[in-house]
Every structure is written in structure tokens, then in C-alpha cells.
Amino acid sequence: MSDMEIYVDNLAAMQIHNMNKYIEFTRAKLQEKGTSTTDHYMKTLEAATIKEDDYFANLLGSDIAGIAKDIKEAHKKDSNTGNDTTEVDEIEEAFEQIQKTDNATQAQMIMYSKMFKINFTKMEPYEFKTFTEILQRYSDAFKVPKGNGRGKRK
């Protein structure tokens, strides 16, 4: 029964997804370096990729895999269920968005948007200005350091 719960809550699947992403990244880096796809290590990395459905079908048995998929889908929006999108995916998406920005202000707004889970494009300009003023006034994380950067006076 605990194997069924692990499958339904999607927690193991998140880790399988992260591991497969890491393997995929490693293979891409090796290919950039000129490693052939027929290379022994490339084939080993390819074989190391875990297919989530196959893994759980073997674990649970094919007779109950269909039932488990239905339960998983029904519980997708539960608060204690893992997301299909992992933190690695979110970080990767944020980096891609930041790389596409034209200036540092846009990059900073994307970071704040991800950090606070706020869509700043829906804010009115005065709301955004008020929000940034509040952060600058009351948050230590957003205060400008004092001094001229030359160190302590002697």
C-alpha cells in the first residue's frame, strides 16, 4: 500500500524527473564536447534514464497501474501532492527569462515575481511603485548598503 501512496502523491516521480533531467543535461554537455552518441558512456547514460510509467508498472503490477493513474489524476490538486513542475524546472525557466531581458531592472522584476509569486504585469504602476517602496523601507534584504565600499576608517 505504501508503494501505491508514493505513486499517487507523485513524490518519487518528481525525483525520477529530476534525475532524468540531470542525465539529459550530462549527455548534452558530453555531446557539446564532441562525444559520439555511440560512445559507451553515452549509451550508459541513455540506459540510466528511468521511464516513470515502466518503473511504477513493475513496482505495482500492471493490474493495478490503471487504478493508480486514475487516483493520481483525481488527487492532482491536493495540497499534499507533488507538482508536475519541479523546482529545477522553475529555476531553469527563471534563468531563461532573465537571459532574455533587455536590462537589469527587468531581470530584477522577474526575480521578485518568482520569489513572491506575484505577476507584476497585472499591477498598476502606482501599486508596483508602492510595493517597491515598502520593500526598500522595511525589508533588510532590499536596503542599499551604507558606505562607499572602501572599508572601515582607521
PDB file of C-alpha atoms in Angstrom:
ATOM      1  CA  MET A   1       0.000   0.000   0.000  1.00  0.00           C
ATOM      2  CA  SER A   2       2.883   2.423   0.665  1.00  0.00           C
ATOM      3  CA  ASP A   3       4.097   1.911  -2.934  1.00  0.00           C
ATOM      4  CA  MET A   4       0.640   2.991  -4.102  1.00  0.00           C
ATOM      5  CA  GLU A   5       0.762   6.088  -1.872  1.00  0.00           C
ATOM      6  CA  ILE A   6       4.221   7.034  -3.180  1.00  0.00           C
ATOM      7  CA  TYR A   7       2.913   6.785  -6.743  1.00  0.00           C
ATOM      8  CA  VAL A   8      -0.281   8.729  -6.068  1.00  0.00           C
ATOM      9  CA  ASP A   9       1.480  11.551  -4.198  1.00  0.00           C
ATOM     10  CA  ASN A  10       3.936  11.929  -7.119  1.00  0.00           C
ATOM     11  CA  LEU A  11       6.898  12.414  -4.777  1.00  0.00           C
ATOM     12  CA  ALA A  12       9.064   9.638  -6.236  1.00  0.00           C
ATOM     13  CA  ALA A  13       8.104  10.752  -9.746  1.00  0.00           C
ATOM     14  CA  MET A  14       9.441  14.241  -9.003  1.00  0.00           C
ATOM     15  CA  GLN A  15      12.809  12.758  -8.067  1.00  0.00           C
ATOM     16  CA  ILE A  16      12.822  10.485 -11.111  1.00  0.00           C
ATOM     17  CA  HIS A  17      12.110  13.543 -13.258  1.00  0.00           C
ATOM     18  CA  ASN A  18      14.976  15.466 -11.598  1.00  0.00           C
ATOM     19  CA  MET A  19      17.377  12.562 -12.079  1.00  0.00           C
ATOM     20  CA  ASN A  20      16.383  12.168 -15.734  1.00  0.00           C
ATOM     21  CA  LYS A  21      16.912  15.914 -16.257  1.00  0.00           C
ATOM     22  CA  TYR A  22      20.404  15.623 -14.775  1.00  0.00           C
ATOM     23  CA  ILE A  23      21.233  12.663 -17.020  1.00  0.00           C
ATOM     24  CA  GLU A  24      19.845  14.539 -20.034  1.00  0.00           C
ATOM     25  CA  PHE A  25      21.963  17.597 -19.122  1.00  0.00           C
ATOM     26  CA  THR A  26      25.105  15.446 -18.761  1.00  0.00           C
ATOM     27  CA  ARG A  27      24.516  13.788 -22.140  1.00  0.00           C
ATOM     28  CA  ALA A  28      24.012  17.202 -23.787  1.00  0.00           C
ATOM     29  CA  LYS A  29      27.262  18.513 -22.284  1.00  0.00           C
ATOM     30  CA  LEU A  30      29.151  15.436 -23.494  1.00  0.00           C
ATOM     31  CA  GLN A  31      27.678  15.881 -26.976  1.00  0.00           C
ATOM     32  CA  GLU A  32      28.795  19.536 -26.961  1.00  0.00           C
ATOM     33  CA  LYS A  33      32.319  18.289 -26.258  1.00  0.00           C
ATOM     34  CA  GLY A  34      32.115  16.080 -29.350  1.00  0.00           C
ATOM     35  CA  THR A  35      31.335  12.731 -27.742  1.00  0.00           C
ATOM     36  CA  SER A  36      29.641  10.367 -30.190  1.00  0.00           C
ATOM     37  CA  THR A  37      26.156   9.084 -29.397  1.00  0.00           C
ATOM     38  CA  THR A  38      27.520   5.565 -29.934  1.00  0.00           C
ATOM     39  CA  ASP A  39      30.134   6.041 -27.191  1.00  0.00           C
ATOM     40  CA  HIS A  40      29.976   3.527 -24.312  1.00  0.00           C
ATOM     41  CA  TYR A  41      29.364   6.239 -21.692  1.00  0.00           C
ATOM     42  CA  MET A  42      26.674   7.930 -23.786  1.00  0.00           C
ATOM     43  CA  LYS A  43      24.886   4.596 -24.169  1.00  0.00           C
ATOM     44  CA  THR A  44      25.210   4.005 -20.416  1.00  0.00           C
ATOM     45  CA  LEU A  45      23.639   7.398 -19.667  1.00  0.00           C
ATOM     46  CA  GLU A  46      20.860   6.663 -22.141  1.00  0.00           C
ATOM     47  CA  ALA A  47      20.165   3.339 -20.421  1.00  0.00           C
ATOM     48  CA  ALA A  48      20.191   5.055 -16.998  1.00  0.00           C
ATOM     49  CA  THR A  49      17.117   7.121 -17.862  1.00  0.00           C
ATOM     50  CA  ILE A  50      14.129   5.814 -15.920  1.00  0.00           C
ATOM     51  CA  LYS A  51      10.711   5.751 -17.531  1.00  0.00           C
ATOM     52  CA  GLU A  52       8.321   6.663 -14.722  1.00  0.00           C
ATOM     53  CA  ASP A  53       5.398   4.593 -16.015  1.00  0.00           C
ATOM     54  CA  ASP A  54       7.558   1.497 -16.527  1.00  0.00           C
ATOM     55  CA  TYR A  55       9.076   1.843 -13.070  1.00  0.00           C
ATOM     56  CA  PHE A  56       5.715   2.014 -11.320  1.00  0.00           C
ATOM     57  CA  ALA A  57       4.141  -0.645 -13.551  1.00  0.00           C
ATOM     58  CA  ASN A  58       6.849  -3.058 -12.449  1.00  0.00           C
ATOM     59  CA  LEU A  59       6.568  -1.926  -8.844  1.00  0.00           C
ATOM     60  CA  LEU A  60       2.799  -2.074  -8.508  1.00  0.00           C
ATOM     61  CA  GLY A  61       1.938  -4.620 -11.129  1.00  0.00           C
ATOM     62  CA  SER A  62       0.196  -3.906 -14.384  1.00  0.00           C
ATOM     63  CA  ASP A  63      -3.181  -4.984 -12.985  1.00  0.00           C
ATOM     64  CA  ILE A  64      -3.400  -2.042 -10.565  1.00  0.00           C
ATOM     65  CA  ALA A  65      -1.418   0.572 -12.554  1.00  0.00           C
ATOM     66  CA  GLY A  66      -4.580   1.802 -14.298  1.00  0.00           C
ATOM     67  CA  ILE A  67      -6.367   2.259 -10.983  1.00  0.00           C
ATOM     68  CA  ALA A  68      -3.392   4.124  -9.539  1.00  0.00           C
ATOM     69  CA  LYS A  69      -3.262   6.515 -12.532  1.00  0.00           C
ATOM     70  CA  ASP A  70      -6.930   7.400 -12.017  1.00  0.00           C
ATOM     71  CA  ILE A  71      -6.355   8.056  -8.317  1.00  0.00           C
ATOM     72  CA  LYS A  72      -3.268  10.149  -9.094  1.00  0.00           C
ATOM     73  CA  GLU A  73      -5.233  12.291 -11.555  1.00  0.00           C
ATOM     74  CA  ALA A  74      -8.081  12.737  -9.056  1.00  0.00           C
ATOM     75  CA  HIS A  75      -5.650  13.931  -6.352  1.00  0.00           C
ATOM     76  CA  LYS A  76      -3.564  16.224  -8.560  1.00  0.00           C
ATOM     77  CA  LYS A  77      -4.794  19.409  -6.864  1.00  0.00           C
ATOM     78  CA  ASP A  78      -4.465  18.193  -3.264  1.00  0.00           C
ATOM     79  CA  SER A  79      -2.269  20.368  -1.052  1.00  0.00           C
ATOM     80  CA  ASN A  80      -0.028  17.450  -0.044  1.00  0.00           C
ATOM     81  CA  THR A  81       0.535  16.195  -3.602  1.00  0.00           C
ATOM     82  CA  GLY A  82       3.758  16.869  -5.512  1.00  0.00           C
ATOM     83  CA  ASN A  83       3.618  19.100  -8.572  1.00  0.00           C
ATOM     84  CA  ASP A  84       4.323  18.053 -12.145  1.00  0.00           C
ATOM     85  CA  THR A  85       6.655  21.051 -12.313  1.00  0.00           C
ATOM     86  CA  THR A  86       9.663  20.714 -10.022  1.00  0.00           C
ATOM     87  CA  GLU A  87      11.865  23.400  -8.511  1.00  0.00           C
ATOM     88  CA  VAL A  88      14.530  22.557 -11.082  1.00  0.00           C
ATOM     89  CA  ASP A  89      12.060  23.324 -13.881  1.00  0.00           C
ATOM     90  CA  GLU A  90      11.084  26.626 -12.237  1.00  0.00           C
ATOM     91  CA  ILE A  91      14.707  27.691 -11.778  1.00  0.00           C
ATOM     92  CA  GLU A  92      15.518  26.736 -15.361  1.00  0.00           C
ATOM     93  CA  GLU A  93      12.532  28.765 -16.620  1.00  0.00           C
ATOM     94  CA  ALA A  94      13.526  31.787 -14.492  1.00  0.00           C
ATOM     95  CA  PHE A  95      17.105  31.711 -15.834  1.00  0.00           C
ATOM     96  CA  GLU A  96      15.816  31.544 -19.407  1.00  0.00           C
ATOM     97  CA  GLN A  97      13.510  34.524 -18.796  1.00  0.00           C
ATOM     98  CA  ILE A  98      16.287  36.546 -17.153  1.00  0.00           C
ATOM     99  CA  GLN A  99      18.638  35.856 -20.072  1.00  0.00           C
ATOM    100  CA  LYS A 100      16.036  37.258 -22.488  1.00  0.00           C
ATOM    101  CA  THR A 101      15.677  40.574 -20.622  1.00  0.00           C
ATOM    102  CA  ASP A 102      16.991  43.844 -22.003  1.00  0.00           C
ATOM    103  CA  ASN A 103      18.109  45.403 -18.727  1.00  0.00           C
ATOM    104  CA  ALA A 104      18.840  44.754 -15.063  1.00  0.00           C
ATOM    105  CA  THR A 105      15.503  46.208 -13.903  1.00  0.00           C
ATOM    106  CA  GLN A 106      13.538  43.681 -15.947  1.00  0.00           C
ATOM    107  CA  ALA A 107      15.725  40.864 -14.638  1.00  0.00           C
ATOM    108  CA  GLN A 108      15.171  42.052 -11.065  1.00  0.00           C
ATOM    109  CA  MET A 109      11.395  42.190 -11.599  1.00  0.00           C
ATOM    110  CA  ILE A 110      11.415  38.619 -12.905  1.00  0.00           C
ATOM    111  CA  MET A 111      13.336  37.512  -9.804  1.00  0.00           C
ATOM    112  CA  TYR A 112      10.870  39.306  -7.498  1.00  0.00           C
ATOM    113  CA  SER A 113       7.951  37.855  -9.443  1.00  0.00           C
ATOM    114  CA  LYS A 114       9.275  34.312  -8.982  1.00  0.00           C
ATOM    115  CA  MET A 115      10.285  34.882  -5.350  1.00  0.00           C
ATOM    116  CA  PHE A 116       6.967  36.372  -4.222  1.00  0.00           C
ATOM    117  CA  LYS A 117       4.799  34.531  -6.793  1.00  0.00           C
ATOM    118  CA  ILE A 118       3.327  37.844  -7.917  1.00  0.00           C
ATOM    119  CA  ASN A 119       2.508  38.682 -11.523  1.00  0.00           C
ATOM    120  CA  PHE A 120       3.812  42.244 -11.706  1.00  0.00           C
ATOM    121  CA  THR A 121       2.357  42.741 -15.194  1.00  0.00           C
ATOM    122  CA  LYS A 122      -1.125  42.750 -13.629  1.00  0.00           C
ATOM    123  CA  MET A 123      -0.191  45.535 -11.184  1.00  0.00           C
ATOM    124  CA  GLU A 124      -0.974  49.147 -11.825  1.00  0.00           C
ATOM    125  CA  PRO A 125       2.154  51.345 -11.982  1.00  0.00           C
ATOM    126  CA  TYR A 126       1.301  53.061  -8.678  1.00  0.00           C
ATOM    127  CA  GLU A 127       0.811  49.659  -6.975  1.00  0.00           C
ATOM    128  CA  PHE A 128       4.186  48.484  -8.180  1.00  0.00           C
ATOM    129  CA  LYS A 129       5.846  51.727  -7.026  1.00  0.00           C
ATOM    130  CA  THR A 130       4.215  51.399  -3.593  1.00  0.00           C
ATOM    131  CA  PHE A 131       5.278  47.750  -3.366  1.00  0.00           C
ATOM    132  CA  THR A 132       8.929  48.535  -4.129  1.00  0.00           C
ATOM    133  CA  GLU A 133       8.921  51.467  -1.686  1.00  0.00           C
ATOM    134  CA  ILE A 134       7.600  49.202   1.087  1.00  0.00           C
ATOM    135  CA  LEU A 135      10.308  46.622   0.332  1.00  0.00           C
ATOM    136  CA  GLN A 136      13.038  49.245   0.358  1.00  0.00           C
ATOM    137  CA  ARG A 137      11.802  50.792   3.588  1.00  0.00           C
ATOM    138  CA  TYR A 138      11.055  47.705   5.691  1.00  0.00           C
ATOM    139  CA  SER A 139      12.987  44.748   4.267  1.00  0.00           C
ATOM    140  CA  ASP A 140      16.646  44.293   5.185  1.00  0.00           C
ATOM    141  CA  ALA A 141      17.112  42.244   2.023  1.00  0.00           C
ATOM    142  CA  PHE A 142      16.373  45.267  -0.169  1.00  0.00           C
ATOM    143  CA  LYS A 143      18.218  48.009   1.719  1.00  0.00           C
ATOM    144  CA  VAL A 144      21.125  49.672  -0.032  1.00  0.00           C
ATOM    145  CA  PRO A 145      24.354  49.106   1.931  1.00  0.00           C
ATOM    146  CA  LYS A 146      25.765  52.226   3.582  1.00  0.00           C
ATOM    147  CA  GLY A 147      29.266  53.497   2.949  1.00  0.00           C
ATOM    148  CA  ASN A 148      31.373  53.980  -0.096  1.00  0.00           C
ATOM    149  CA  GLY A 149      32.795  50.465  -0.203  1.00  0.00           C
ATOM    150  CA  ARG A 150      36.311  51.438   0.890  1.00  0.00           C
ATOM    151  CA  GLY A 151      36.244  49.626   4.233  1.00  0.00           C
ATOM    152  CA  LYS A 152      36.408  50.905   7.809  1.00  0.00           C
ATOM    153  CA  ARG A 153      38.051  54.157   8.810  1.00  0.00           C
ATOM    154  CA  LYS A 154      41.171  53.874  10.891  1.00  0.00           C
TER     155      LYS A 154
END
